[in-house]
Amino acid sequence: AIIPVFTGDTEKSMMVYHALRKEKILAMPIIFPAVAKGTERIRFFFSYAHSEQDVKRAAEIVNKVMA
């Protein structure tokens, strides 16, 4: 499944991307000019191979960076 997490800001998207990458979690920043300013996001690619713990870990990192 492709799951977008809206950050609404290029800088925040890149901060989240780098924090996730540091933890070896693949997620792609979708930023201007690919999307309109204010609609920037991180795109996660989850599959059946990911555990509930994998998803929770990714969410914790996003929450920590976005706080």
Short mmCIF file of C-alpha atoms in Angstrom, two decimals:
data_model
loop_
_atom_site.label_atom_id
_atom_site.label_comp_id
_atom_site.label_asym_id
_atom_site.label_seq_id
_atom_site.Cartn_x
_atom_site.Cartn_y
_atom_site.Cartn_z
CA ALA A 1 0.00 0.00 0.00
CA ILE A 2 1.16 3.52 -0.70
CA ILE A 3 0.50 5.73 2.32
CA PRO A 4 1.06 9.50 2.15
CA VAL A 5 1.83 11.48 5.29
CA PHE A 6 1.27 15.16 4.62
CA THR A 7 3.84 17.56 6.07
CA GLY A 8 2.78 20.64 4.12
CA ASP A 9 6.37 21.86 3.91
CA THR A 10 9.46 20.93 1.89
CA GLU A 11 11.87 21.41 4.79
CA LYS A 12 9.78 19.21 7.12
CA SER A 13 9.46 16.56 4.43
CA MET A 14 13.22 16.45 3.99
CA MET A 15 13.82 16.34 7.75
CA VAL A 16 11.44 13.38 8.08
CA TYR A 17 13.00 11.68 5.06
CA HIS A 18 16.52 11.95 6.49
CA ALA A 19 15.42 10.75 9.95
CA LEU A 20 13.71 7.72 8.42
CA ARG A 21 16.64 6.97 6.12
CA LYS A 22 19.03 7.11 9.09
CA GLU A 23 16.93 4.31 10.62
CA LYS A 24 16.91 2.38 7.31
CA ILE A 25 13.23 3.04 6.63
CA LEU A 26 12.38 3.67 3.00
CA ALA A 27 9.99 6.55 2.39
CA MET A 28 10.17 9.15 -0.35
CA PRO A 29 9.73 12.90 0.04
CA ILE A 30 7.25 14.30 -2.47
CA ILE A 31 8.02 18.01 -2.63
CA PHE A 32 7.60 21.11 -4.81
CA PRO A 33 7.70 21.24 -7.84
CA ALA A 34 6.34 17.68 -8.05
CA VAL A 35 3.38 18.82 -5.94
CA ALA A 36 1.94 22.24 -5.15
CA LYS A 37 3.48 24.18 -2.27
CA GLY A 38 1.67 23.37 0.94
CA THR A 39 0.88 19.79 -0.14
CA GLU A 40 4.33 18.29 0.41
CA ARG A 41 4.35 14.82 1.89
CA ILE A 42 6.28 11.68 2.67
CA ARG A 43 5.19 8.60 0.75
CA PHE A 44 5.48 5.23 2.48
CA PHE A 45 5.39 1.92 0.64
CA PHE A 46 4.07 -0.78 2.97
CA SER A 47 3.60 -4.41 2.04
CA TYR A 48 2.44 -7.61 3.69
CA ALA A 49 6.06 -8.17 4.71
CA HIS A 50 5.95 -5.21 7.14
CA SER A 51 4.92 -5.95 10.69
CA GLU A 52 2.74 -3.80 12.91
CA GLN A 53 5.92 -2.94 14.79
CA ASP A 54 7.54 -1.68 11.55
CA VAL A 55 4.62 0.68 10.98
CA LYS A 56 4.64 1.88 14.60
CA ARG A 57 8.39 2.53 14.43
CA ALA A 58 7.99 4.64 11.30
CA ALA A 59 5.10 6.57 12.88
CA GLU A 60 7.15 7.26 16.02
CA ILE A 61 9.97 8.72 13.95
CA VAL A 62 7.58 10.92 11.96
CA ASN A 63 5.92 12.15 15.16
CA LYS A 64 9.26 12.93 16.78
CA VAL A 65 10.47 14.99 13.81
CA MET A 66 7.16 16.77 13.27
CA ALA A 67 6.76 17.73 16.96
#
